[in-house]
PDB file of C-alpha atoms in Angstrom:
ATOM      1  CA  MET A  98     -11.792 -73.606-126.191  1.00  0.00           C
ATOM      2  CA  GLU A  99     -11.003 -70.000-125.458  1.00  0.00           C
ATOM      3  CA  LYS A 100     -12.330 -68.850-121.967  1.00  0.00           C
ATOM      4  CA  SER A 101     -13.812 -65.508-121.219  1.00  0.00           C
ATOM      5  CA  GLY A 102     -10.896 -64.814-118.601  1.00  0.00           C
ATOM      6  CA  SER A 103     -11.029 -62.862-115.350  1.00  0.00           C
ATOM      7  CA  MET A 104      -8.213 -60.347-116.197  1.00  0.00           C
ATOM      8  CA  LYS A 105      -7.896 -57.841-113.384  1.00  0.00           C
ATOM      9  CA  ILE A 106      -5.168 -55.177-113.629  1.00  0.00           C
ATOM     10  CA  ASN A 107      -3.135 -54.295-110.466  1.00  0.00           C
ATOM     11  CA  SER A 108      -5.882 -55.796-108.297  1.00  0.00           C
ATOM     12  CA  GLU A 109      -3.482 -56.713-105.659  1.00  0.00           C
ATOM     13  CA  TYR A 110      -2.253 -52.914-105.318  1.00  0.00           C
ATOM     14  CA  HIS A 111      -4.415 -50.489-103.534  1.00  0.00           C
ATOM     15  CA  THR A 112      -3.823 -46.573-103.144  1.00  0.00           C
ATOM     16  CA  ILE A 113      -5.818 -45.658 -99.893  1.00  0.00           C
ATOM     17  CA  GLY A 114      -4.251 -42.223 -99.188  1.00  0.00           C
ATOM     18  CA  GLY A 115      -2.409 -39.205-100.737  1.00  0.00           C
ATOM     19  CA  GLU A 116      -2.161 -39.085-104.550  1.00  0.00           C
ATOM     20  CA  ASN A 117      -1.821 -42.183-106.864  1.00  0.00           C
ATOM     21  CA  ILE A 118       1.811 -41.247-108.015  1.00  0.00           C
ATOM     22  CA  VAL A 119       1.441 -43.183-111.276  1.00  0.00           C
ATOM     23  CA  GLU A 120      -2.107 -42.609-112.385  1.00  0.00           C
ATOM     24  CA  LYS A 121      -2.001 -38.943-111.557  1.00  0.00           C
ATOM     25  CA  ASN A 122       0.918 -37.906-113.727  1.00  0.00           C
ATOM     26  CA  PRO A 123       0.078 -36.712-117.096  1.00  0.00           C
ATOM     27  CA  GLU A 124       3.489 -37.733-118.381  1.00  0.00           C
ATOM     28  CA  TYR A 125       2.499 -41.561-117.897  1.00  0.00           C
ATOM     29  CA  ALA A 126      -0.977 -41.347-119.586  1.00  0.00           C
ATOM     30  CA  LYS A 127      -0.118 -43.153-122.803  1.00  0.00           C
ATOM     31  CA  TYR A 128       2.114 -45.673-121.106  1.00  0.00           C
ATOM     32  CA  ARG A 129      -0.483 -46.374-118.393  1.00  0.00           C
ATOM     33  CA  GLU A 130      -3.404 -46.769-120.743  1.00  0.00           C
ATOM     34  CA  LYS A 131      -1.361 -49.372-122.558  1.00  0.00           C
ATOM     35  CA  TRP A 132      -0.668 -51.088-119.272  1.00  0.00           C
ATOM     36  CA  TYR A 133      -4.247 -51.360-118.595  1.00  0.00           C
ATOM     37  CA  THR A 134      -5.668 -52.166-122.143  1.00  0.00           C
ATOM     38  CA  TYR A 135      -3.088 -54.407-123.643  1.00  0.00           C
ATOM     39  CA  PRO A 136      -3.708 -57.289-121.156  1.00  0.00           C
ATOM     40  CA  LYS A 137      -7.416 -57.140-121.490  1.00  0.00           C
ATOM     41  CA  GLU A 138      -7.067 -57.050-125.473  1.00  0.00           C
ATOM     42  CA  ARG A 139      -4.455 -59.743-125.105  1.00  0.00           C
ATOM     43  CA  LYS A 140      -2.188 -57.483-127.264  1.00  0.00           C
ATOM     44  CA  VAL A 141       1.306 -58.316-127.514  1.00  0.00           C
ATOM     45  CA  ALA A 142       3.495 -55.060-128.017  1.00  0.00           C
ATOM     46  CA  ASP A 143       6.776 -54.971-129.956  1.00  0.00           C
ATOM     47  CA  PHE A 144       8.614 -54.908-126.779  1.00  0.00           C
ATOM     48  CA  PRO A 145       7.453 -55.364-123.027  1.00  0.00           C
ATOM     49  CA  LEU A 146       6.287 -52.029-121.396  1.00  0.00           C
ATOM     50  CA  PHE A 147       8.299 -52.603-118.362  1.00  0.00           C
ATOM     51  CA  LEU A 148      11.197 -54.457-117.038  1.00  0.00           C
ATOM     52  CA  ASP A 149      11.681 -55.906-113.366  1.00  0.00           C
ATOM     53  CA  ILE A 150      15.570 -55.893-113.008  1.00  0.00           C
ATOM     54  CA  ASP A 151      16.868 -57.553-109.921  1.00  0.00           C
ATOM     55  CA  ILE A 152      20.201 -55.552-109.640  1.00  0.00           C
ATOM     56  CA  THR A 153      20.895 -57.560-106.464  1.00  0.00           C
ATOM     57  CA  ASP A 154      19.195 -60.362-104.425  1.00  0.00           C
ATOM     58  CA  LEU A 155      21.273 -59.588-101.432  1.00  0.00           C
ATOM     59  CA  CYS A 156      19.343 -57.934 -98.330  1.00  0.00           C
ATOM     60  CA  ASN A 157      20.272 -56.686 -95.041  1.00  0.00           C
ATOM     61  CA  LEU A 158      17.156 -57.652 -93.176  1.00  0.00           C
ATOM     62  CA  LYS A 159      15.609 -61.315 -92.475  1.00  0.00           C
ATOM     63  CA  CYS A 160      11.948 -60.756 -92.793  1.00  0.00           C
ATOM     64  CA  SER A 161       9.859 -64.078 -92.179  1.00  0.00           C
ATOM     65  CA  PHE A 162       7.698 -63.533 -95.162  1.00  0.00           C
ATOM     66  CA  CYS A 163      10.553 -63.216 -97.656  1.00  0.00           C
ATOM     67  CA  LEU A 164      11.512 -65.576-100.218  1.00  0.00           C
ATOM     68  CA  ARG A 165      15.077 -65.223 -98.866  1.00  0.00           C
ATOM     69  CA  GLN A 166      13.867 -67.044 -95.673  1.00  0.00           C
ATOM     70  CA  SER A 167      11.346 -69.418 -97.044  1.00  0.00           C
ATOM     71  CA  ASN A 168      13.399 -70.531-100.034  1.00  0.00           C
ATOM     72  CA  PRO A 169      17.164 -69.823 -99.467  1.00  0.00           C
ATOM     73  CA  GLU A 170      18.184 -72.185-102.011  1.00  0.00           C
ATOM     74  CA  LEU A 171      16.785 -69.724-104.762  1.00  0.00           C
ATOM     75  CA  ILE A 172      18.946 -66.911-103.564  1.00  0.00           C
ATOM     76  CA  GLN A 173      22.465 -66.357-105.505  1.00  0.00           C
ATOM     77  CA  ASN A 174      23.723 -63.619-103.180  1.00  0.00           C
ATOM     78  CA  LYS A 175      24.971 -61.628-106.154  1.00  0.00           C
ATOM     79  CA  LYS A 176      25.001 -58.089-107.482  1.00  0.00           C
ATOM     80  CA  MET A 177      24.295 -57.449-111.327  1.00  0.00           C
ATOM     81  CA  ARG A 178      27.150 -56.298-113.186  1.00  0.00           C
ATOM     82  CA  LEU A 179      26.844 -52.655-114.434  1.00  0.00           C
ATOM     83  CA  SER A 180      27.744 -53.738-117.990  1.00  0.00           C
ATOM     84  CA  LEU A 181      24.892 -56.190-117.933  1.00  0.00           C
ATOM     85  CA  PHE A 182      22.371 -53.561-116.746  1.00  0.00           C
ATOM     86  CA  ARG A 183      23.533 -51.207-119.362  1.00  0.00           C
ATOM     87  CA  LYS A 184      22.991 -53.990-122.100  1.00  0.00           C
ATOM     88  CA  ILE A 185      19.569 -54.472-120.800  1.00  0.00           C
ATOM     89  CA  ILE A 186      18.759 -50.729-120.839  1.00  0.00           C
ATOM     90  CA  ASP A 187      20.378 -50.242-124.222  1.00  0.00           C
ATOM     91  CA  GLU A 188      18.091 -52.984-125.845  1.00  0.00           C
ATOM     92  CA  GLY A 189      14.935 -51.455-124.111  1.00  0.00           C
ATOM     93  CA  SER A 190      15.715 -48.020-125.182  1.00  0.00           C
ATOM     94  CA  ARG A 191      16.058 -48.971-128.813  1.00  0.00           C
ATOM     95  CA  ASN A 192      12.667 -50.720-128.632  1.00  0.00           C
ATOM     96  CA  GLY A 193      10.392 -48.220-126.630  1.00  0.00           C
ATOM     97  CA  LEU A 194      10.785 -49.764-123.131  1.00  0.00           C
ATOM     98  CA  TYR A 195       8.705 -47.269-120.827  1.00  0.00           C
ATOM     99  CA  GLY A 196      10.187 -48.243-117.512  1.00  0.00           C
ATOM    100  CA  CYS A 197      12.021 -50.602-115.128  1.00  0.00           C
ATOM    101  CA  LYS A 198      12.011 -51.362-111.465  1.00  0.00           C
ATOM    102  CA  LEU A 199      15.558 -52.173-109.947  1.00  0.00           C
ATOM    103  CA  SER A 200      14.414 -54.911-107.553  1.00  0.00           C
ATOM    104  CA  ILE A 201      12.693 -58.242-107.427  1.00  0.00           C
ATOM    105  CA  ILE A 202      14.041 -59.991-104.399  1.00  0.00           C
ATOM    106  CA  GLY A 203      16.957 -57.865-102.767  1.00  0.00           C
ATOM    107  CA  GLU A 204      17.425 -54.530-101.236  1.00  0.00           C
ATOM    108  CA  PRO A 205      18.742 -52.271-104.311  1.00  0.00           C
ATOM    109  CA  LEU A 206      20.425 -49.624-102.197  1.00  0.00           C
ATOM    110  CA  ILE A 207      23.107 -52.462-101.221  1.00  0.00           C
ATOM    111  CA  HIS A 208      24.251 -52.138-104.894  1.00  0.00           C
ATOM    112  CA  GLU A 209      27.068 -49.564-105.097  1.00  0.00           C
ATOM    113  CA  HIS A 210      26.290 -48.781-108.695  1.00  0.00           C
ATOM    114  CA  ILE A 211      22.578 -48.080-108.228  1.00  0.00           C
ATOM    115  CA  PHE A 212      22.785 -44.471-108.623  1.00  0.00           C
ATOM    116  CA  SER A 213      24.763 -45.084-112.051  1.00  0.00           C
ATOM    117  CA  MET A 214      21.944 -47.410-113.102  1.00  0.00           C
ATOM    118  CA  ILE A 215      19.194 -45.035-112.391  1.00  0.00           C
ATOM    119  CA  LYS A 216      20.976 -42.095-114.305  1.00  0.00           C
ATOM    120  CA  TYR A 217      21.656 -44.490-117.143  1.00  0.00           C
ATOM    121  CA  ALA A 218      17.937 -45.626-117.385  1.00  0.00           C
ATOM    122  CA  LYS A 219      16.798 -41.871-117.322  1.00  0.00           C
ATOM    123  CA  GLU A 220      19.315 -40.598-119.886  1.00  0.00           C
ATOM    124  CA  ASN A 221      18.267 -43.561-122.307  1.00  0.00           C
ATOM    125  CA  GLY A 222      14.686 -42.204-122.107  1.00  0.00           C
ATOM    126  CA  LEU A 223      12.724 -44.401-119.744  1.00  0.00           C
ATOM    127  CA  ILE A 224       9.933 -42.398-118.103  1.00  0.00           C
ATOM    128  CA  ASP A 225       9.221 -44.632-115.111  1.00  0.00           C
ATOM    129  CA  VAL A 226      12.271 -45.799-113.024  1.00  0.00           C
ATOM    130  CA  TYR A 227      11.841 -46.893-109.501  1.00  0.00           C
ATOM    131  CA  PHE A 228      12.460 -49.569-107.127  1.00  0.00           C
ATOM    132  CA  ASN A 229      11.222 -51.106-103.815  1.00  0.00           C
ATOM    133  CA  THR A 230      13.229 -50.562-100.644  1.00  0.00           C
ATOM    134  CA  ASN A 231      13.296 -51.355 -96.980  1.00  0.00           C
ATOM    135  CA  ALA A 232      14.802 -47.757 -96.418  1.00  0.00           C
ATOM    136  CA  THR A 233      17.035 -48.916 -93.777  1.00  0.00           C
ATOM    137  CA  LEU A 234      20.024 -47.574 -95.926  1.00  0.00           C
ATOM    138  CA  LEU A 235      18.224 -44.295 -96.849  1.00  0.00           C
ATOM    139  CA  THR A 236      20.812 -41.770 -95.435  1.00  0.00           C
ATOM    140  CA  GLU A 237      20.723 -38.115 -95.958  1.00  0.00           C
ATOM    141  CA  ASP A 238      23.559 -38.690 -98.644  1.00  0.00           C
ATOM    142  CA  VAL A 239      21.567 -41.318-100.394  1.00  0.00           C
ATOM    143  CA  ALA A 240      18.485 -39.079-100.392  1.00  0.00           C
ATOM    144  CA  HIS A 241      20.480 -36.312-102.299  1.00  0.00           C
ATOM    145  CA  LYS A 242      21.880 -38.919-104.676  1.00  0.00           C
ATOM    146  CA  LEU A 243      18.451 -40.226-105.555  1.00  0.00           C
ATOM    147  CA  VAL A 244      17.241 -36.813-106.280  1.00  0.00           C
ATOM    148  CA  GLU A 245      20.242 -36.131-108.417  1.00  0.00           C
ATOM    149  CA  SER A 246      19.803 -39.342-110.237  1.00  0.00           C
ATOM    150  CA  ASN A 247      16.252 -38.440-111.213  1.00  0.00           C
ATOM    151  CA  LEU A 248      14.650 -41.346-109.938  1.00  0.00           C
ATOM    152  CA  ASP A 249      10.778 -41.158-110.546  1.00  0.00           C
ATOM    153  CA  ARG A 250       9.284 -43.083-107.690  1.00  0.00           C
ATOM    154  CA  LEU A 251      10.274 -45.174-104.620  1.00  0.00           C
ATOM    155  CA  SER A 252       8.105 -47.696-102.806  1.00  0.00           C
ATOM    156  CA  ILE A 253       8.878 -47.999 -99.180  1.00  0.00           C
ATOM    157  CA  SER A 254       7.685 -51.352 -97.575  1.00  0.00           C
ATOM    158  CA  PHE A 255       6.745 -50.589 -94.050  1.00  0.00           C
ATOM    159  CA  GLU A 256       4.130 -52.854 -92.137  1.00  0.00           C
ATOM    160  CA  GLY A 257       1.766 -50.894 -90.493  1.00  0.00           C
ATOM    161  CA  TYR A 258       2.693 -47.713 -88.529  1.00  0.00           C
ATOM    162  CA  THR A 259       3.744 -48.924 -84.984  1.00  0.00           C
ATOM    163  CA  LYS A 260       6.957 -49.934 -83.706  1.00  0.00           C
ATOM    164  CA  ASP A 261       5.754 -53.237 -82.379  1.00  0.00           C
ATOM    165  CA  VAL A 262       4.109 -54.445 -85.685  1.00  0.00           C
ATOM    166  CA  TYR A 263       6.938 -53.102 -87.882  1.00  0.00           C
ATOM    167  CA  GLU A 264      10.063 -54.495 -86.132  1.00  0.00           C
ATOM    168  CA  ARG A 265       8.093 -57.964 -85.482  1.00  0.00           C
ATOM    169  CA  TYR A 266       7.794 -58.529 -89.408  1.00  0.00           C
ATOM    170  CA  ARG A 267      10.812 -56.426 -90.628  1.00  0.00           C
ATOM    171  CA  ILE A 268      13.580 -58.342 -88.644  1.00  0.00           C
ATOM    172  CA  GLY A 269      16.786 -56.440 -88.200  1.00  0.00           C
ATOM    173  CA  SER A 270      15.364 -53.280 -88.772  1.00  0.00           C
ATOM    174  CA  ASN A 271      14.727 -50.075 -86.550  1.00  0.00           C
ATOM    175  CA  TYR A 272      11.544 -48.428 -86.556  1.00  0.00           C
ATOM    176  CA  SER A 273      12.886 -44.990 -85.412  1.00  0.00           C
ATOM    177  CA  LYS A 274      15.815 -44.992 -87.833  1.00  0.00           C
ATOM    178  CA  VAL A 275      13.558 -45.761 -90.908  1.00  0.00           C
ATOM    179  CA  LEU A 276      10.990 -43.276 -90.060  1.00  0.00           C
ATOM    180  CA  ASN A 277      13.612 -40.839 -89.805  1.00  0.00           C
ATOM    181  CA  ASN A 278      15.012 -41.740 -93.099  1.00  0.00           C
ATOM    182  CA  ILE A 279      11.657 -41.337 -94.871  1.00  0.00           C
ATOM    183  CA  LYS A 280      11.157 -37.872 -93.264  1.00  0.00           C
ATOM    184  CA  ARG A 281      14.535 -37.075 -94.132  1.00  0.00           C
ATOM    185  CA  LEU A 282      14.129 -37.886 -97.779  1.00  0.00           C
ATOM    186  CA  GLN A 283      10.888 -35.684 -98.017  1.00  0.00           C
ATOM    187  CA  TYR A 284      12.887 -32.897 -96.412  1.00  0.00           C
ATOM    188  CA  VAL A 285      15.634 -33.221 -98.770  1.00  0.00           C
ATOM    189  CA  LYS A 286      13.204 -32.941-101.743  1.00  0.00           C
ATOM    190  CA  LYS A 287      11.658 -29.657-100.121  1.00  0.00           C
ATOM    191  CA  GLU A 288      14.880 -28.228 -99.434  1.00  0.00           C
ATOM    192  CA  LEU A 289      15.882 -28.686-103.174  1.00  0.00           C
ATOM    193  CA  GLY A 290      12.550 -27.422-104.585  1.00  0.00           C
ATOM    194  CA  VAL A 291      11.921 -30.854-106.440  1.00  0.00           C
ATOM    195  CA  ASN A 292       8.932 -33.377-106.048  1.00  0.00           C
ATOM    196  CA  HIS A 293      10.817 -36.405-107.217  1.00  0.00           C
ATOM    197  CA  PRO A 294      11.270 -39.253-106.335  1.00  0.00           C
ATOM    198  CA  LYS A 295       7.506 -39.679-105.369  1.00  0.00           C
ATOM    199  CA  VAL A 296       7.351 -41.629-102.269  1.00  0.00           C
ATOM    200  CA  ARG A 297       4.886 -44.369-101.659  1.00  0.00           C
ATOM    201  CA  VAL A 298       4.703 -46.316 -98.450  1.00  0.00           C
ATOM    202  CA  GLN A 299       3.093 -49.704 -98.675  1.00  0.00           C
ATOM    203  CA  THR A 300       2.141 -52.398 -96.137  1.00  0.00           C
ATOM    204  CA  VAL A 301       1.328 -55.800 -96.605  1.00  0.00           C
ATOM    205  CA  LEU A 302      -2.326 -56.012 -95.228  1.00  0.00           C
ATOM    206  CA  LEU A 303      -1.718 -58.531 -92.617  1.00  0.00           C
ATOM    207  CA  PRO A 304      -4.584 -59.872 -90.754  1.00  0.00           C
ATOM    208  CA  GLU A 305      -3.924 -57.799 -87.664  1.00  0.00           C
ATOM    209  CA  LEU A 306      -3.827 -54.519 -89.525  1.00  0.00           C
ATOM    210  CA  LYS A 307      -7.444 -54.778 -91.321  1.00  0.00           C
ATOM    211  CA  ASP A 308      -8.918 -53.136 -88.181  1.00  0.00           C
ATOM    212  CA  SER A 309      -6.534 -50.245 -87.931  1.00  0.00           C
ATOM    213  CA  ILE A 310      -6.368 -49.381 -91.620  1.00  0.00           C
ATOM    214  CA  GLY A 311      -7.732 -45.740 -90.773  1.00  0.00           C
ATOM    215  CA  GLU A 312      -5.085 -45.288 -88.233  1.00  0.00           C
ATOM    216  CA  TYR A 313      -2.394 -46.339 -90.887  1.00  0.00           C
ATOM    217  CA  ILE A 314      -3.741 -44.061 -93.510  1.00  0.00           C
ATOM    218  CA  ASN A 315      -3.719 -40.983 -90.836  1.00  0.00           C
ATOM    219  CA  PHE A 316      -0.232 -41.688 -89.645  1.00  0.00           C
ATOM    220  CA  TRP A 317       1.393 -41.940 -93.074  1.00  0.00           C
ATOM    221  CA  LYS A 318      -0.760 -39.382 -95.130  1.00  0.00           C
ATOM    222  CA  PRO A 319       1.213 -36.220 -93.891  1.00  0.00           C
ATOM    223  CA  LEU A 320       4.533 -37.879 -94.491  1.00  0.00           C
ATOM    224  CA  VAL A 321       4.601 -39.356 -97.918  1.00  0.00           C
ATOM    225  CA  ASP A 322       3.121 -38.791-101.283  1.00  0.00           C
ATOM    226  CA  GLU A 323       1.029 -42.070-101.689  1.00  0.00           C
ATOM    227  CA  VAL A 324      -0.185 -44.462 -99.071  1.00  0.00           C
ATOM    228  CA  GLY A 325      -1.074 -47.971-100.157  1.00  0.00           C
ATOM    229  CA  PHE A 326      -1.313 -51.549 -99.185  1.00  0.00           C
ATOM    230  CA  LEU A 327      -0.811 -54.975-100.917  1.00  0.00           C
ATOM    231  CA  ASP A 328      -3.176 -57.917-100.381  1.00  0.00           C
ATOM    232  CA  TYR A 329      -1.838 -60.437 -97.842  1.00  0.00           C
ATOM    233  CA  GLN A 330      -0.401 -63.362 -99.936  1.00  0.00           C
ATOM    234  CA  PRO A 331       0.951 -66.000 -97.449  1.00  0.00           C
ATOM    235  CA  ARG A 332       3.687 -68.301 -99.108  1.00  0.00           C
ATOM    236  CA  ILE A 333       2.488 -71.907 -98.819  1.00  0.00           C
ATOM    237  CA  GLU A 334       4.644 -74.500-100.352  1.00  0.00           C
ATOM    238  CA  LYS A 335       2.040 -77.173-100.589  1.00  0.00           C
ATOM    239  CA  LYS A 336      -1.167 -76.109-102.125  1.00  0.00           C
ATOM    240  CA  LYS A 337      -4.057 -77.588-104.203  1.00  0.00           C
ATOM    241  CA  VAL A 338      -3.831 -76.700-107.728  1.00  0.00           C
ATOM    242  CA  MET A 339      -6.893 -74.641-108.590  1.00  0.00           C
ATOM    243  CA  GLN A 340      -8.372 -74.826-112.208  1.00  0.00           C
ATOM    244  CA  THR A 341     -10.016 -71.484-113.262  1.00  0.00           C
ATOM    245  CA  ASP A 342     -10.084 -69.158-116.123  1.00  0.00           C
ATOM    246  CA  TRP A 343      -7.792 -66.702-114.446  1.00  0.00           C
ATOM    247  CA  GLU A 344      -5.329 -64.911-116.522  1.00  0.00           C
ATOM    248  CA  CYS A 345      -2.137 -63.211-115.773  1.00  0.00           C
ATOM    249  CA  GLN A 346      -1.630 -59.482-116.903  1.00  0.00           C
ATOM    250  CA  GLN A 347       1.924 -59.652-116.642  1.00  0.00           C
ATOM    251  CA  LEU A 348       2.319 -61.722-119.921  1.00  0.00           C
ATOM    252  CA  TYR A 349       1.054 -58.443-121.904  1.00  0.00           C
ATOM    253  CA  GLN A 350       3.014 -55.958-119.712  1.00  0.00           C
ATOM    254  CA  ARG A 351       6.356 -56.883-118.331  1.00  0.00           C
ATOM    255  CA  MET A 352       9.204 -59.064-118.092  1.00  0.00           C
ATOM    256  CA  GLY A 353      11.663 -60.069-115.233  1.00  0.00           C
ATOM    257  CA  ILE A 354      15.322 -60.391-115.357  1.00  0.00           C
ATOM    258  CA  LEU A 355      17.173 -62.080-112.276  1.00  0.00           C
ATOM    259  CA  VAL A 356      20.515 -60.807-110.884  1.00  0.00           C
ATOM    260  CA  ASP A 357      22.424 -63.504-113.048  1.00  0.00           C
ATOM    261  CA  GLY A 358      20.564 -62.259-116.336  1.00  0.00           C
ATOM    262  CA  THR A 359      17.990 -64.971-116.609  1.00  0.00           C
ATOM    263  CA  ILE A 360      14.995 -63.755-118.527  1.00  0.00           C
ATOM    264  CA  MET A 361      11.589 -64.424-116.976  1.00  0.00           C
ATOM    265  CA  PRO A 362       8.164 -64.108-118.426  1.00  0.00           C
ATOM    266  CA  CYS A 363       6.891 -62.302-115.178  1.00  0.00           C
ATOM    267  CA  ASN A 364       8.550 -61.220-111.957  1.00  0.00           C
ATOM    268  CA  HIS A 365       7.320 -64.264-109.986  1.00  0.00           C
ATOM    269  CA  ASP A 366       9.321 -67.044-111.400  1.00  0.00           C
ATOM    270  CA  GLU A 367      12.048 -67.112-109.256  1.00  0.00           C
ATOM    271  CA  ARG A 368      12.688 -70.817-109.702  1.00  0.00           C
ATOM    272  CA  LYS A 369      13.297 -70.368-113.341  1.00  0.00           C
ATOM    273  CA  LEU A 370      10.786 -72.793-114.307  1.00  0.00           C
ATOM    274  CA  CYS A 371       9.806 -70.931-117.473  1.00  0.00           C
ATOM    275  CA  ALA A 372      13.241 -69.273-118.108  1.00  0.00           C
ATOM    276  CA  LEU A 373      13.574 -67.846-121.738  1.00  0.00           C
ATOM    277  CA  GLY A 374      17.321 -67.300-122.022  1.00  0.00           C
ATOM    278  CA  ASN A 375      19.807 -65.022-120.575  1.00  0.00           C
ATOM    279  CA  ALA A 376      20.085 -61.220-121.182  1.00  0.00           C
ATOM    280  CA  LYS A 377      24.057 -61.682-121.302  1.00  0.00           C
ATOM    281  CA  ASP A 378      23.647 -63.396-124.738  1.00  0.00           C
ATOM    282  CA  SER A 379      20.107 -63.314-125.721  1.00  0.00           C
ATOM    283  CA  SER A 380      17.780 -60.756-127.113  1.00  0.00           C
ATOM    284  CA  ILE A 381      14.912 -59.755-124.593  1.00  0.00           C
ATOM    285  CA  LYS A 382      12.825 -58.948-127.551  1.00  0.00           C
ATOM    286  CA  ASP A 383      13.220 -62.390-129.108  1.00  0.00           C
ATOM    287  CA  ALA A 384      12.268 -63.754-125.775  1.00  0.00           C
ATOM    288  CA  TRP A 385       9.233 -61.520-125.616  1.00  0.00           C
ATOM    289  CA  HIS A 386       8.055 -63.021-128.919  1.00  0.00           C
ATOM    290  CA  SER A 387       9.346 -66.569-128.518  1.00  0.00           C
ATOM    291  CA  HIS A 388       7.145 -69.601-129.169  1.00  0.00           C
ATOM    292  CA  LYS A 389       7.740 -70.709-125.396  1.00  0.00           C
ATOM    293  CA  LEU A 390       6.056 -67.383-124.142  1.00  0.00           C
ATOM    294  CA  GLY A 391       3.397 -67.737-126.969  1.00  0.00           C
ATOM    295  CA  LEU A 392       2.329 -70.934-125.649  1.00  0.00           C
ATOM    296  CA  LEU A 393       2.249 -69.848-122.136  1.00  0.00           C
ATOM    297  CA  ARG A 394       0.108 -66.953-123.032  1.00  0.00           C
ATOM    298  CA  LEU A 395      -2.280 -69.296-124.983  1.00  0.00           C
ATOM    299  CA  GLN A 396      -2.429 -71.643-121.912  1.00  0.00           C
ATOM    300  CA  HIS A 397      -3.761 -68.860-119.868  1.00  0.00           C
ATOM    301  CA  LYS A 398      -6.074 -67.669-122.743  1.00  0.00           C
ATOM    302  CA  ILE A 399      -7.809 -71.091-122.583  1.00  0.00           C
ATOM    303  CA  GLY A 400      -7.874 -71.432-118.899  1.00  0.00           C
ATOM    304  CA  ALA A 401      -4.984 -73.793-118.489  1.00  0.00           C
ATOM    305  CA  SER A 402      -2.731 -71.790-116.386  1.00  0.00           C
ATOM    306  CA  HIS A 403      -3.061 -74.425-113.672  1.00  0.00           C
ATOM    307  CA  LEU A 404      -1.023 -76.841-116.236  1.00  0.00           C
ATOM    308  CA  VAL A 405       1.890 -74.357-116.611  1.00  0.00           C
ATOM    309  CA  GLY A 406       4.824 -75.442-114.204  1.00  0.00           C
ATOM    310  CA  CYS A 407       5.918 -71.745-113.222  1.00  0.00           C
ATOM    311  CA  CYS A 408       2.324 -70.621-113.087  1.00  0.00           C
ATOM    312  CA  LYS A 409       0.470 -73.396-111.024  1.00  0.00           C
ATOM    313  CA  ASP A 410       1.991 -72.737-107.888  1.00  0.00           C
ATOM    314  CA  CYS A 411       2.511 -68.899-108.256  1.00  0.00           C
ATOM    315  CA  TYR A 412       1.294 -67.493-104.905  1.00  0.00           C
ATOM    316  CA  LEU A 413       0.015 -64.524-106.797  1.00  0.00           C
ATOM    317  CA  ARG A 414      -2.367 -66.507-108.925  1.00  0.00           C
ATOM    318  CA  GLN A 415      -3.372 -68.467-106.008  1.00  0.00           C
ATOM    319  CA  SER A 416      -3.976 -65.393-103.802  1.00  0.00           C
ATOM    320  CA  GLU A 417      -5.981 -63.615-106.542  1.00  0.00           C
ATOM    321  CA  ILE A 418      -8.035 -66.956-107.235  1.00  0.00           C
ATOM    322  CA  LEU A 419      -8.885 -67.283-103.400  1.00  0.00           C
ATOM    323  CA  LYS A 420      -9.786 -63.494-103.119  1.00  0.00           C
ATOM    324  CA  GLU A 421     -12.287 -63.911-105.879  1.00  0.00           C
ATOM    325  CA  LYS A 422     -13.783 -67.006-104.355  1.00  0.00           C
ATOM    326  CA  LYS A 423     -14.550 -65.117-101.163  1.00  0.00           C
ATOM    327  CA  LYS A 424     -16.565 -62.529-102.794  1.00  0.00           C
TER     328      LYS A 424
END
């Protein structure tokens, strides 16, 4: 029996200061309308709207809440070949792909070809190219190259706004250096007379930050284009599997591709439990329309996501369900 579902779109992302750098840009209107309506209509487009491409799973920090620390056996410590990245973008460009994010697990600025990758995606018609970064490698030279590559937006992960909280969680980082890197990028944009990449600073809303969210907004609002936070999602290995009618929006929006080319139905299946082939020798479009992914969508539709190996323990699923239960 089909369940009514409880599809909530982007419910873990929150804009609390500045402009919403996606929703307020007219260029994205058609794309973002599909982003919100396709999951609710359970519409499977000809090709995913968006691809999360992990160009590297290397990182220069050792944050305690990161998958790299909690599940190091899942890390390949690799960089994606430029030829594979281009193959992925070529297929996407032929099939109306709107955007891509050049990160899932790692720090993308480590990749020596990142600027070529951004340029290639933009030259092939993608309108939403961005990545998440810890900004430790965001030097003045890098800032200029990001502008020159026409990167659309940049999400900087920065816990809170004080040195104490930030360095406690971003292990191996330096508060003053990263803050100056962010300011420098904004200065370079102003100096060159451009407004790209749009810069979002986002924190995980850790329990200790809930009472100082106003101070967080006031600190960052003058420095960046958008201020936001992500819901706190603790990674707990052993969890009670919860049966609900929750459905995942990603099954109608995006796919993930790991550093080795593994095609995933979302950007959370780091264990490859629901792998759909490899982009080195398989079609992403075929994977998107595969029987395996169709069955996965059906299981979510009928309220049986708790029976899916790659979904039942997904921390996004668990945290969203728990969040609803607390209301």
